[in-house]
Structures are given as structure tokens and as C-alpha cells.
PDB file of C-alpha atoms and ligand atoms in Angstrom:
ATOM      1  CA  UNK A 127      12.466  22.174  71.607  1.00 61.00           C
ATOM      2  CA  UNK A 128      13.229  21.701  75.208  1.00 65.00           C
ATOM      3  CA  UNK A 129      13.047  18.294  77.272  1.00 73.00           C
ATOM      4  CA  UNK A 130       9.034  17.600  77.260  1.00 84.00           C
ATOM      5  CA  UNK A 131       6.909  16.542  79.604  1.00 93.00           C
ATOM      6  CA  UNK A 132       4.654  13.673  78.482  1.00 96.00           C
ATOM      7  CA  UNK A 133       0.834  12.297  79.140  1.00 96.00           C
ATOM      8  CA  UNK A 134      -0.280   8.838  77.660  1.00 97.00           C
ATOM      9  CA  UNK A 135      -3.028   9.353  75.005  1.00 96.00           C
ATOM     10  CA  UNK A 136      -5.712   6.562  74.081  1.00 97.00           C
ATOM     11  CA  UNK A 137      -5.815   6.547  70.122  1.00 97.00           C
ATOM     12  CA  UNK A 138      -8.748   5.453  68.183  1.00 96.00           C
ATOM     13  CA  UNK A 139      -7.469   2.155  67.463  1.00 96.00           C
ATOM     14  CA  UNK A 140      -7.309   1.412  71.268  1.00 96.00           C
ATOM     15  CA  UNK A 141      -3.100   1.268  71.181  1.00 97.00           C
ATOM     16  CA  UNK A 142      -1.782   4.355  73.410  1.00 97.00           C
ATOM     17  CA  UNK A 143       0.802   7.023  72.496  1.00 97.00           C
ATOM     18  CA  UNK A 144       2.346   9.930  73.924  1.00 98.00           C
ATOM     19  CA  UNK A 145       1.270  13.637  74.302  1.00 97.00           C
ATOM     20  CA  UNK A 146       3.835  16.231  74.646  1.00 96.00           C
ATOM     21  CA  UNK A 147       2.049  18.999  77.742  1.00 94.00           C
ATOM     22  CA  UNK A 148       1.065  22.182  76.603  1.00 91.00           C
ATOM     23  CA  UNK A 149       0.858  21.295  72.986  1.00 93.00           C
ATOM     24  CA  UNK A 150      -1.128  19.536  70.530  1.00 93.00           C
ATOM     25  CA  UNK A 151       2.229  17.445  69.232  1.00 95.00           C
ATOM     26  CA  UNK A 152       1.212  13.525  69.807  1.00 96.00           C
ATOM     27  CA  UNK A 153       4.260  11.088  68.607  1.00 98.00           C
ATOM     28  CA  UNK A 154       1.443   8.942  66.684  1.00 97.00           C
ATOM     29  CA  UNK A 155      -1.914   9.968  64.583  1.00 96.00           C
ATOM     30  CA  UNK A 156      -4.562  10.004  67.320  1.00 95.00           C
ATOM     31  CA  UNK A 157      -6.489   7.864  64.967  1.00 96.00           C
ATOM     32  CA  UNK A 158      -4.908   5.128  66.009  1.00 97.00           C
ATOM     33  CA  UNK A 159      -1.309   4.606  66.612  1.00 97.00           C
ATOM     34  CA  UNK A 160      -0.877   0.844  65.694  1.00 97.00           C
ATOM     35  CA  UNK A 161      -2.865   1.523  62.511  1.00 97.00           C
ATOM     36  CA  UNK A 162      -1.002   3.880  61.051  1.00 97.00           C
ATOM     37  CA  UNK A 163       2.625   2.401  62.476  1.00 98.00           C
ATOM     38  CA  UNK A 164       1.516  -0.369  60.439  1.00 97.00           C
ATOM     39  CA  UNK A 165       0.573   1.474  57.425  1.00 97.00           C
ATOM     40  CA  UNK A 166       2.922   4.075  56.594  1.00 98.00           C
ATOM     41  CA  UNK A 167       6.286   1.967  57.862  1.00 98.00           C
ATOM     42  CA  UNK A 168       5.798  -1.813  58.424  1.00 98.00           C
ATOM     43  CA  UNK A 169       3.580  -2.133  55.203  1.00 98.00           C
ATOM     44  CA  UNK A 170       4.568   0.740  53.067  1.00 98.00           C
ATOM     45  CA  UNK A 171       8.307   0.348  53.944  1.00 98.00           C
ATOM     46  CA  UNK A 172       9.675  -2.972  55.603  1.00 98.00           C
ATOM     47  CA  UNK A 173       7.118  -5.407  53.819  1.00 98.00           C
ATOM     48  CA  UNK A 174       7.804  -3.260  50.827  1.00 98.00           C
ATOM     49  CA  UNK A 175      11.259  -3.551  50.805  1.00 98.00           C
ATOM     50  CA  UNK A 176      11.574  -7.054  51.375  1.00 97.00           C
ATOM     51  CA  UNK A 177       9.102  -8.247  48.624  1.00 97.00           C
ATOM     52  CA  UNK A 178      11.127  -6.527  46.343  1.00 96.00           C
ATOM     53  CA  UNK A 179      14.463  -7.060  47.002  1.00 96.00           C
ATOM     54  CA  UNK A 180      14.178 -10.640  48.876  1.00 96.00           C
ATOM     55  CA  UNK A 181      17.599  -9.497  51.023  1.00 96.00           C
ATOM     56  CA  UNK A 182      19.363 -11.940  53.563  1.00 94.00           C
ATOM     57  CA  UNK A 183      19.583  -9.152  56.129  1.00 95.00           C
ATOM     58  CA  UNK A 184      18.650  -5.536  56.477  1.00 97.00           C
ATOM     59  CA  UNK A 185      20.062  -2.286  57.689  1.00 98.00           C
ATOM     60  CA  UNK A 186      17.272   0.089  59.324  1.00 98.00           C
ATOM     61  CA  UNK A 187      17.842   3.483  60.645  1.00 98.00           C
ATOM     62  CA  UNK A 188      14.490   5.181  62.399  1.00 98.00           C
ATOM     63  CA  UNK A 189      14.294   8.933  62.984  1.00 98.00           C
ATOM     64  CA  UNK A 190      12.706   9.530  66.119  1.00 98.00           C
ATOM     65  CA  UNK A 191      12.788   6.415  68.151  1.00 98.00           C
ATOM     66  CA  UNK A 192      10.193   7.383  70.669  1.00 98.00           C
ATOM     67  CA  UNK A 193       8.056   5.154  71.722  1.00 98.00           C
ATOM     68  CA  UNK A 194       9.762   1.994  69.946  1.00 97.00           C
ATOM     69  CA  UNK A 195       6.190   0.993  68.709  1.00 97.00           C
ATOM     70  CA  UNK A 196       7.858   1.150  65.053  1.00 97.00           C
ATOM     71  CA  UNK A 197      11.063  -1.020  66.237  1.00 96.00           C
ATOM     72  CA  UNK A 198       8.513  -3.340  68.063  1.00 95.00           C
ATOM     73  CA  UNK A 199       6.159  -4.289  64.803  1.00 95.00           C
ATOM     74  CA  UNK A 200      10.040  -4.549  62.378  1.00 95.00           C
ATOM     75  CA  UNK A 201      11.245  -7.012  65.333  1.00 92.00           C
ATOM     76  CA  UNK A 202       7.702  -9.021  65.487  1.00 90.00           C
ATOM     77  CA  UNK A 203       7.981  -9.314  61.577  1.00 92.00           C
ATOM     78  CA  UNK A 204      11.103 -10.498  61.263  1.00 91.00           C
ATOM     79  CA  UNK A 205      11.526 -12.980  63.953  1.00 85.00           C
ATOM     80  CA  UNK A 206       8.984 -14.785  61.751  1.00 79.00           C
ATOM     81  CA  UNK A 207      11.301 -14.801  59.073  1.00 86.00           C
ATOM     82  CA  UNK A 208      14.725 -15.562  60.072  1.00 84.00           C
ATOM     83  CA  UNK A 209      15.728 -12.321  58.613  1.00 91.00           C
ATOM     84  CA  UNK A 210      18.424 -10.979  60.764  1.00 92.00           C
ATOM     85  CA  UNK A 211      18.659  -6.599  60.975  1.00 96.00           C
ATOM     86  CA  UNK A 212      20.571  -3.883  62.067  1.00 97.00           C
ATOM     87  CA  UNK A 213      18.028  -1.623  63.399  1.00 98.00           C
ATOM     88  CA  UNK A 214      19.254   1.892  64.604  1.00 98.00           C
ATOM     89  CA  UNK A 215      17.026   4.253  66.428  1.00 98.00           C
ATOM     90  CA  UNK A 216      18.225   8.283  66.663  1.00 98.00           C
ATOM     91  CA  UNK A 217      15.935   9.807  69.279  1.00 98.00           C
ATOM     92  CA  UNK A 218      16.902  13.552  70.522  1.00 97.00           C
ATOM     93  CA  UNK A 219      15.190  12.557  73.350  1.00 97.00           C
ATOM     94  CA  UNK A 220      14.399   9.715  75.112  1.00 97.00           C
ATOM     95  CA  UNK A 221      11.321   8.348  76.704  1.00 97.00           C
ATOM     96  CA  UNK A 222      11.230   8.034  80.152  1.00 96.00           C
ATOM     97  CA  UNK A 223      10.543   4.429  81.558  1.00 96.00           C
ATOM     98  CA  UNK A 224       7.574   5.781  84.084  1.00 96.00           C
ATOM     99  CA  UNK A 225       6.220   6.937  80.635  1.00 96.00           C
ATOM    100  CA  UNK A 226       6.750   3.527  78.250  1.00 97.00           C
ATOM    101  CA  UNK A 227       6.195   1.523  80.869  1.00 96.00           C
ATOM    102  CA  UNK A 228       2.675   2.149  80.405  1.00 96.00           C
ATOM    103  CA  UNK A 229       2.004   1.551  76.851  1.00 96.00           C
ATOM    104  CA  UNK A 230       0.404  -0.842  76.156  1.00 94.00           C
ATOM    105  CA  UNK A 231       1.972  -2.219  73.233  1.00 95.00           C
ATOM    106  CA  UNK A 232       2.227  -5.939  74.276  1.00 89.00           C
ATOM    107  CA  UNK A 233      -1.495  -6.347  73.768  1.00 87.00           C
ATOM    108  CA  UNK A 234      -1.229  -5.374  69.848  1.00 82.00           C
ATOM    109  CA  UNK A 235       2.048  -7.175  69.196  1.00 82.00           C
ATOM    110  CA  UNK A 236       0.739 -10.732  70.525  1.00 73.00           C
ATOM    111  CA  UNK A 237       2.089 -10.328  73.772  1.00 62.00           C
ATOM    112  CA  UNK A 238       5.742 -11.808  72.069  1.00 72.00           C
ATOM    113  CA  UNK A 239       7.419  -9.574  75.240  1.00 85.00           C
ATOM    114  CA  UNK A 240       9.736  -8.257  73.284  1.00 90.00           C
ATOM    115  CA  UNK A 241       8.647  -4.891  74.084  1.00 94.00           C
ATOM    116  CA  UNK A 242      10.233  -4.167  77.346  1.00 93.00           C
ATOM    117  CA  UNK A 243      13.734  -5.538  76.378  1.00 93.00           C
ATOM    118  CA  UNK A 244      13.575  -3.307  73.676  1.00 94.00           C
ATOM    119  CA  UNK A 245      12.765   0.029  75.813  1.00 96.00           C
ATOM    120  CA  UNK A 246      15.286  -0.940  78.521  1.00 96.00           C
ATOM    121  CA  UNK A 247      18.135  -2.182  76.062  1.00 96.00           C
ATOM    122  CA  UNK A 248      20.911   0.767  76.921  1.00 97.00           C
ATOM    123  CA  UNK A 249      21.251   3.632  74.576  1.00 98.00           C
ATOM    124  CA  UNK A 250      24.129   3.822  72.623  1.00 97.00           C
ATOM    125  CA  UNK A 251      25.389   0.815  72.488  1.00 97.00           C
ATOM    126  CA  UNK A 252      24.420  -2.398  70.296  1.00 97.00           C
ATOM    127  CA  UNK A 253      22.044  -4.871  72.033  1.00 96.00           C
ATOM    128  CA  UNK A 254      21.205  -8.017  70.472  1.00 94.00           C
ATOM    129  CA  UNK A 255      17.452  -8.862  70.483  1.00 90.00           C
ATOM    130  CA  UNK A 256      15.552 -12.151  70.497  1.00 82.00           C
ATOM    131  CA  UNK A 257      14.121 -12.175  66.782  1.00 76.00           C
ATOM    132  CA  UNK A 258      17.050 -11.286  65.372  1.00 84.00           C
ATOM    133  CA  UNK A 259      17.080  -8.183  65.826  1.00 92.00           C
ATOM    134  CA  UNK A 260      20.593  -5.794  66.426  1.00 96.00           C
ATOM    135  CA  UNK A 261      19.434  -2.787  67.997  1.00 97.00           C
ATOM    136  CA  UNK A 262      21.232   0.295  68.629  1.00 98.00           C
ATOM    137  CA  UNK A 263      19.423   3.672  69.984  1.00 98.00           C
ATOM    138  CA  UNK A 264      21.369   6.517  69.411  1.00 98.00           C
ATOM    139  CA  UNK A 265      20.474   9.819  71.640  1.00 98.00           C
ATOM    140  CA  UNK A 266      21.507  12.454  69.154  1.00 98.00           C
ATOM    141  CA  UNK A 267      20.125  15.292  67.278  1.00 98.00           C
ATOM    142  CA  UNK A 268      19.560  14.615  63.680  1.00 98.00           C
ATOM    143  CA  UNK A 269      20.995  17.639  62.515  1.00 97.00           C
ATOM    144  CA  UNK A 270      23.943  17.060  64.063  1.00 97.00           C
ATOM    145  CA  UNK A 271      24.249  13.081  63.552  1.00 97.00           C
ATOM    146  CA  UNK A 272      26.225  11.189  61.184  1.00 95.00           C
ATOM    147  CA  UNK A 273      25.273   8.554  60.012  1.00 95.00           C
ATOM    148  CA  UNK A 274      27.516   5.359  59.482  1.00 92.00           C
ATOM    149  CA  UNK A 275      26.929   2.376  57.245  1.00 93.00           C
ATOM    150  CA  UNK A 276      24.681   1.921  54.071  1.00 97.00           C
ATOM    151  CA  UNK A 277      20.629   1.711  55.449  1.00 98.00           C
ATOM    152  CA  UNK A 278      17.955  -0.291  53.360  1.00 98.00           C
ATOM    153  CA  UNK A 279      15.515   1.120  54.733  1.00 98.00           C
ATOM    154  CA  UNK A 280      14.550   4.572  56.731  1.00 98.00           C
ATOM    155  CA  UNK A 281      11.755   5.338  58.735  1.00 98.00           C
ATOM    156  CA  UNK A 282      11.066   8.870  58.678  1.00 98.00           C
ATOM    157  CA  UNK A 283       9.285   9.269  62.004  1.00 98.00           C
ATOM    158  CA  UNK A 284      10.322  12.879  63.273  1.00 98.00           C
ATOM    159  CA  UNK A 285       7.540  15.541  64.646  1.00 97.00           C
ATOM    160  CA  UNK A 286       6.001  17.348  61.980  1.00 96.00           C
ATOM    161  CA  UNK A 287       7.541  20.224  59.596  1.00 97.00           C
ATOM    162  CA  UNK A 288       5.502  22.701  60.954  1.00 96.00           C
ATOM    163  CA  UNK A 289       6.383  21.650  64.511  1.00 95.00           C
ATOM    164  CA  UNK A 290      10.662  21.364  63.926  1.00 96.00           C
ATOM    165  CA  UNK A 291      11.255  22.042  60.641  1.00 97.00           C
ATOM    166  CA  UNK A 292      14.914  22.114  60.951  1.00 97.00           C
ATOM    167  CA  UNK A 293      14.509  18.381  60.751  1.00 98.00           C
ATOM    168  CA  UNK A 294      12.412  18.053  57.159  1.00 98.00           C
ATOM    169  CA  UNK A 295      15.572  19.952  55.317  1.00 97.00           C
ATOM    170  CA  UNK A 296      17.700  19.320  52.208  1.00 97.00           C
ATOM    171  CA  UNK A 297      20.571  19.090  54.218  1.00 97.00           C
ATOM    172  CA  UNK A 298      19.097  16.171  56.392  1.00 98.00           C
ATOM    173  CA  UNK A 299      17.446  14.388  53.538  1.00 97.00           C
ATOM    174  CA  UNK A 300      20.665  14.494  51.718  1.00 97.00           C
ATOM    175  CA  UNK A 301      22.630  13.278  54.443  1.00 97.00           C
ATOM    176  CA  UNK A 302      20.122  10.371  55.179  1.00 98.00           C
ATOM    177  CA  UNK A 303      20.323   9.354  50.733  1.00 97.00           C
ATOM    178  CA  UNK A 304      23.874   9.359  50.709  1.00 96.00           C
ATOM    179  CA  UNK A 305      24.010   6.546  53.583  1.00 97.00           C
ATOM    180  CA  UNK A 306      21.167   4.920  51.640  1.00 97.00           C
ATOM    181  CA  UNK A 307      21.375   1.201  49.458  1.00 96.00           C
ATOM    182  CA  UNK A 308      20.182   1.060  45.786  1.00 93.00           C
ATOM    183  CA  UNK A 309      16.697   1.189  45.764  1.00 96.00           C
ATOM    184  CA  UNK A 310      16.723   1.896  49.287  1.00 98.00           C
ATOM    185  CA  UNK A 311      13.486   3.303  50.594  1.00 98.00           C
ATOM    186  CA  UNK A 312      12.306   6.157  53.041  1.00 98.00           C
ATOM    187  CA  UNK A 313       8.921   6.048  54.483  1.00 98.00           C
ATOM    188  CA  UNK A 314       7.377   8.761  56.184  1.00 98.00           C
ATOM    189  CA  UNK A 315       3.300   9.595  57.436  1.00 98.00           C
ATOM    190  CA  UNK A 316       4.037  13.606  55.730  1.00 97.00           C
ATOM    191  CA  UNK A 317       3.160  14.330  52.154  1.00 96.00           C
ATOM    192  CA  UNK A 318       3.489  17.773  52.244  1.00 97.00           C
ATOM    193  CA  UNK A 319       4.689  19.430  48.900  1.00 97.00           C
ATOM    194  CA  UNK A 320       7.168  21.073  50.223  1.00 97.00           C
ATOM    195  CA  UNK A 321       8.350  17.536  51.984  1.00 98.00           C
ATOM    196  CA  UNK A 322       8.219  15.929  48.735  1.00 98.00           C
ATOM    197  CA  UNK A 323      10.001  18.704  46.732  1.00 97.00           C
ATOM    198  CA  UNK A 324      13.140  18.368  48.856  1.00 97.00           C
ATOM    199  CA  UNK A 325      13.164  14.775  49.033  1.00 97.00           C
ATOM    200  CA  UNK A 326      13.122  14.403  45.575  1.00 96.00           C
ATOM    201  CA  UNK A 327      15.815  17.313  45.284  1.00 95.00           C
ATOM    202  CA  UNK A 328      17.669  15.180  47.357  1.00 95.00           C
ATOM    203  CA  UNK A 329      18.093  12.426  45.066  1.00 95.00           C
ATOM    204  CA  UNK A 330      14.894  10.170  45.903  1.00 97.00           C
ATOM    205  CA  UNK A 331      11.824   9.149  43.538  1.00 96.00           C
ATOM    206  CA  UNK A 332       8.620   9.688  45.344  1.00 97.00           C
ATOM    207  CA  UNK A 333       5.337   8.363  45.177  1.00 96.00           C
ATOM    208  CA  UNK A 334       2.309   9.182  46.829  1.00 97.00           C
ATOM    209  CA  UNK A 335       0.507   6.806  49.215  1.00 97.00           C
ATOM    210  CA  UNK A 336      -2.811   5.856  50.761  1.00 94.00           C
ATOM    211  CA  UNK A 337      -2.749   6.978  54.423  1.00 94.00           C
ATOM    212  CA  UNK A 338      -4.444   5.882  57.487  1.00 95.00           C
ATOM    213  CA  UNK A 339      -7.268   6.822  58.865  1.00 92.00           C
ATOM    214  CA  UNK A 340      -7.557  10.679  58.931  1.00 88.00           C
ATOM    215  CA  UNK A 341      -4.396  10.664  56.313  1.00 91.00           C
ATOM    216  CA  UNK A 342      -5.303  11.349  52.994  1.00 93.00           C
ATOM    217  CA  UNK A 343      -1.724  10.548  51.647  1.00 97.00           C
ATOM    218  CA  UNK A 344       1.160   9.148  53.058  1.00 97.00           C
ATOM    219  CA  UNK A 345       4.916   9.209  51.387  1.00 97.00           C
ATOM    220  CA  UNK A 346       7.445   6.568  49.991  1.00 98.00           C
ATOM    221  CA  UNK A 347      10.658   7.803  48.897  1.00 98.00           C
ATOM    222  CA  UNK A 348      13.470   5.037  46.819  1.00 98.00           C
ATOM    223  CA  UNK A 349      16.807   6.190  46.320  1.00 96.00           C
ATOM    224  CA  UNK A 350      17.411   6.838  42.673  1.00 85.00           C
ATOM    225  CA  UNK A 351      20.199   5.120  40.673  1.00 77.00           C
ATOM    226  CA  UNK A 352      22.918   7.200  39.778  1.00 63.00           C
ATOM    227  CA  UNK A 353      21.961   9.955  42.365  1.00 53.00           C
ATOM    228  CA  UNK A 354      23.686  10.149  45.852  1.00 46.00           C
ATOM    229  CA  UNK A 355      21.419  13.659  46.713  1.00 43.00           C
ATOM    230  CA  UNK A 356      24.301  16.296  46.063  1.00 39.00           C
TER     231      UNK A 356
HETATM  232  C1  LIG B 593       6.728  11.466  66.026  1.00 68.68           C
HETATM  233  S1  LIG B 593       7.732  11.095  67.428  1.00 68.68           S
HETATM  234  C2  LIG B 593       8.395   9.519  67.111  1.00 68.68           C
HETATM  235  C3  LIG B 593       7.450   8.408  67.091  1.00 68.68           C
HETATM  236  C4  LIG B 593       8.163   7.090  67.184  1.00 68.68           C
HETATM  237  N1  LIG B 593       8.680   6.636  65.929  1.00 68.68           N
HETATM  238  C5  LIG B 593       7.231   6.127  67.839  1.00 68.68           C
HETATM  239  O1  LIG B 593       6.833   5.135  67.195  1.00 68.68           O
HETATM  240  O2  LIG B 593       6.903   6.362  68.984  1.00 68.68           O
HETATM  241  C6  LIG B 593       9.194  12.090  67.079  1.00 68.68           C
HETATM  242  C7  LIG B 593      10.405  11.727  67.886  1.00 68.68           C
HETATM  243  O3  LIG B 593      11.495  12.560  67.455  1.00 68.68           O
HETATM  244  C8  LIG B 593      12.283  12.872  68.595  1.00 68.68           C
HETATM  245  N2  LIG B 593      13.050  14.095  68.315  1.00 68.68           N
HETATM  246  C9  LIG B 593      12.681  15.381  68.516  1.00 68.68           C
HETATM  247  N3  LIG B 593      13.655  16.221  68.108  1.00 68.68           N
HETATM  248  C10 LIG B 593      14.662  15.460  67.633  1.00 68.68           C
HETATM  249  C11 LIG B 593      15.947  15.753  67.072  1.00 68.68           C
HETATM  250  N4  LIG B 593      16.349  17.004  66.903  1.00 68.68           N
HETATM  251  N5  LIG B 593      16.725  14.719  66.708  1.00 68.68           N
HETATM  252  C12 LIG B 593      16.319  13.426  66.857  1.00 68.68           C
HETATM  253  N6  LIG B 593      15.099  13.096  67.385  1.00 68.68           N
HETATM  254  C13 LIG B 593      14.284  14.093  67.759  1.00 68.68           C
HETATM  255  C14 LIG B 593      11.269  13.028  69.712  1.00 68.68           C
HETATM  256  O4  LIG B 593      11.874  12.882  70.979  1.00 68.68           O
HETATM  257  C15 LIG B 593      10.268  11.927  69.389  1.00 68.68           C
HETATM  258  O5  LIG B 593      10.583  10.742  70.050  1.00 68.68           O
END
């Protein structure tokens, strides 16, 4: 994939996203962005994770940082909570400001303006948030990344397989389980067999989801005692 150009798109729910020219690849279901942000990562994955385990902090890596709308909704959760995170963003490519400048994500996040300190925090580097939140964007390309530390919790966010499947592999998957906690969990909007085949090759128990509007099923993947993926 080289550097896109982007256009704004209007999704269903009336949040925006982005459209990549010349394509059909959106970074969000045109259903509606917020919805399904909501659904298959703040509800199926953070909320998840945090009923369940009841942790004192959290580490969360996101594949395919984008538009931050994902890092926005973790942030406006857990400033309610006093729940302090690690949250680090990998994003091949990042958004240009005269592009998120004009989402318009403060009107679905209760205007808590933590959207634009997010987007113009520095890449690669840690920047710490109001909320709580430690955030570090990382411009890299998830094959070649590394990742560091033990994550809690990963949101799966990268275009889909049919669009750069070099990202949906066993080599990635396994990379992201070993760097994963006990009962750690990956949350992603693909079901695909194939998706779910190597994920569960790679050392993760996977169930099948409810999905958003226009999603029939959506994936959540836990890391599986006694299992690192290889
Ligand atoms: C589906 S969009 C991400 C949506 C994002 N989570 C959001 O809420 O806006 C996929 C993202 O993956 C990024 N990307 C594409 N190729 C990549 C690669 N090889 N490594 C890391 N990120 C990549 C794109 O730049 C894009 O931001």
C-alpha cells in the first residue's frame, strides 16, 4: 500500500470516518463508525476485560491507530474510573491533521476535548493524557514491529484481509499472543474463518460475536493458558 490520499465520509450513525481515494477501503463500517467502535472494542474488549479481571491498570496496544476514535472512547472510559493505561497505537501511516481535524468526534465523546490532544500528542514518544491515559503512537509497520511489554488487551483494527493480508497472518498473530497477559483478549470487527483459524492456531480461544449494524459477527480472541502461540 502506498501513502493514501483521504476524503471524510459521513457514516450512518452521523460520526465521520475516513475514505482512502480510488478505493472502497473506509477505516470504519460505513454503518456508523461510533457504533461499531463501541461494539466490537470498547464493549466487546475494554469493558470486557475489566469486568472480568477488575485490574488496577491496563496495558493496550491498537493495530492501526488511524483515526484515534478507538483511543478516544478507552480514554473517555477510563477517566471515569481512575484506571490508569498504557495505551500504544502502531499506525503504518499516519493521519494527516488537515484530515482529523475535521472529524467530528468531540460531538459523540461529550465534548470531554480530549480528542485533539490526543491527535497532536507526537508520535513516538510517550505523552501523558488527562484521564489517565499514557499514550504512545508508534509509526511502524506491523510486520516489521516488535512489540515490548505484556498487553491486556489488543485492538485488532487493521484494513481488512482481503485488502492487506500480510497483516491477518500466523506470524503477526503469534507475535501479538506472545506479548499478551493471561487471559488477555484481542478484539477485532473480522470473523472470517480463515481469521479465526489462525488466531486460534496461534494460541488464542475464540468466540464468535454479535456485530454492528451490517456485521453479522464480530470476533473476541483470549489468550489461552499454557499456550504462548508457537
Ligand atoms: C481500519 S483503519 C484503522 C481504524 C482506526 N482504529 C480508527 O479508529 O480510525 C487501519 C489502519 O491501519 C493502518 N495501516 C495500514 N497498513 C499498516 C501496516 N502495515 N502497519 C501498521 N498500520 C497499518 C492504516 O494507516 C489505518 O490507519
Amino acid at each position: 500500500m502506498e501513502h493514501p490520499a483521504y476524503h471524510i465520509i459521513h457514516s450512518g450513525d452521523g460520526s465521520d470516518s475516513v475514505g482512502i481515494h480510488g478505493t472502497t477501503i473506509s477505516f470504519h463500517s460505513t454503518r456508523g463508525a461510533f457504533t461499531e467502535s463501541m461494539q466490537v472494542f470498547i464493549e466487546n474488549g475494554l469493558k470486557h476485560y475489566i469486568e472480568r479481571h477488575r485490574p488496577v491498570q491496563l496495558n493496550i496496544l491498537e493495530i492501526g491507530f488511524g483515526t484515534g476514535l478507538n483511543a478516544l472512547l478507552t480514554a473517555q472510559v477510563l477517566s471515569g474510573q481512575e484506571l490508569p493505561a498504557r495505551y500504544t497505537g502502531i499506525d503504518r501511516y499516519p493521519l494527516p491533521e488537515e484530515i482529523f481535524d475535521r472529524l467530528n468526534y468531540d460531538a459523540f465523546t461529550r465534548a470531554t476535548g480530549l480528542y485533539k490532544p490526543l491527535m497532536k500528542a507526537p508520535w513516538n514518544r510517550e505523552v501523558q493524557l488527562s484521564g489517565g491515559l499514557l499514550l504512545q503512537k508508534i509509526e511502524a509497520d506491523l510486520v516489521a514491529y516488535q512489540p515490548e511489554g505484556v498487553y491486556d488487551i489488543c485492538y485488532f483494527d487493521a484494513f481488512a484481509p482481503d485488502d492487506q493480508p500480510e497483516l491477518w497472518t500466523p506470524g503477526v498473530f503469534r507475535k501479538i499472543r506472545s506479548h499478551m497477559s493471561e487471559g488477555g483478549v484481542l478484539v477485532t470487527y473480522c470473523s472470517k474463518s480463515m481469521v479465526r483459524k489462525t488466531l486460534i492456531e496461534s494460541g488464542f480461544a475464540v468466540e464468535k460475536l454479535k456485530g454492528p449494524p451490517g456485521k453479522r459477527e464480530v470476533v473476541r480472541a483470549t489468550a489461552v493458558s499454557g499456550s504462548s502461540g508457537y
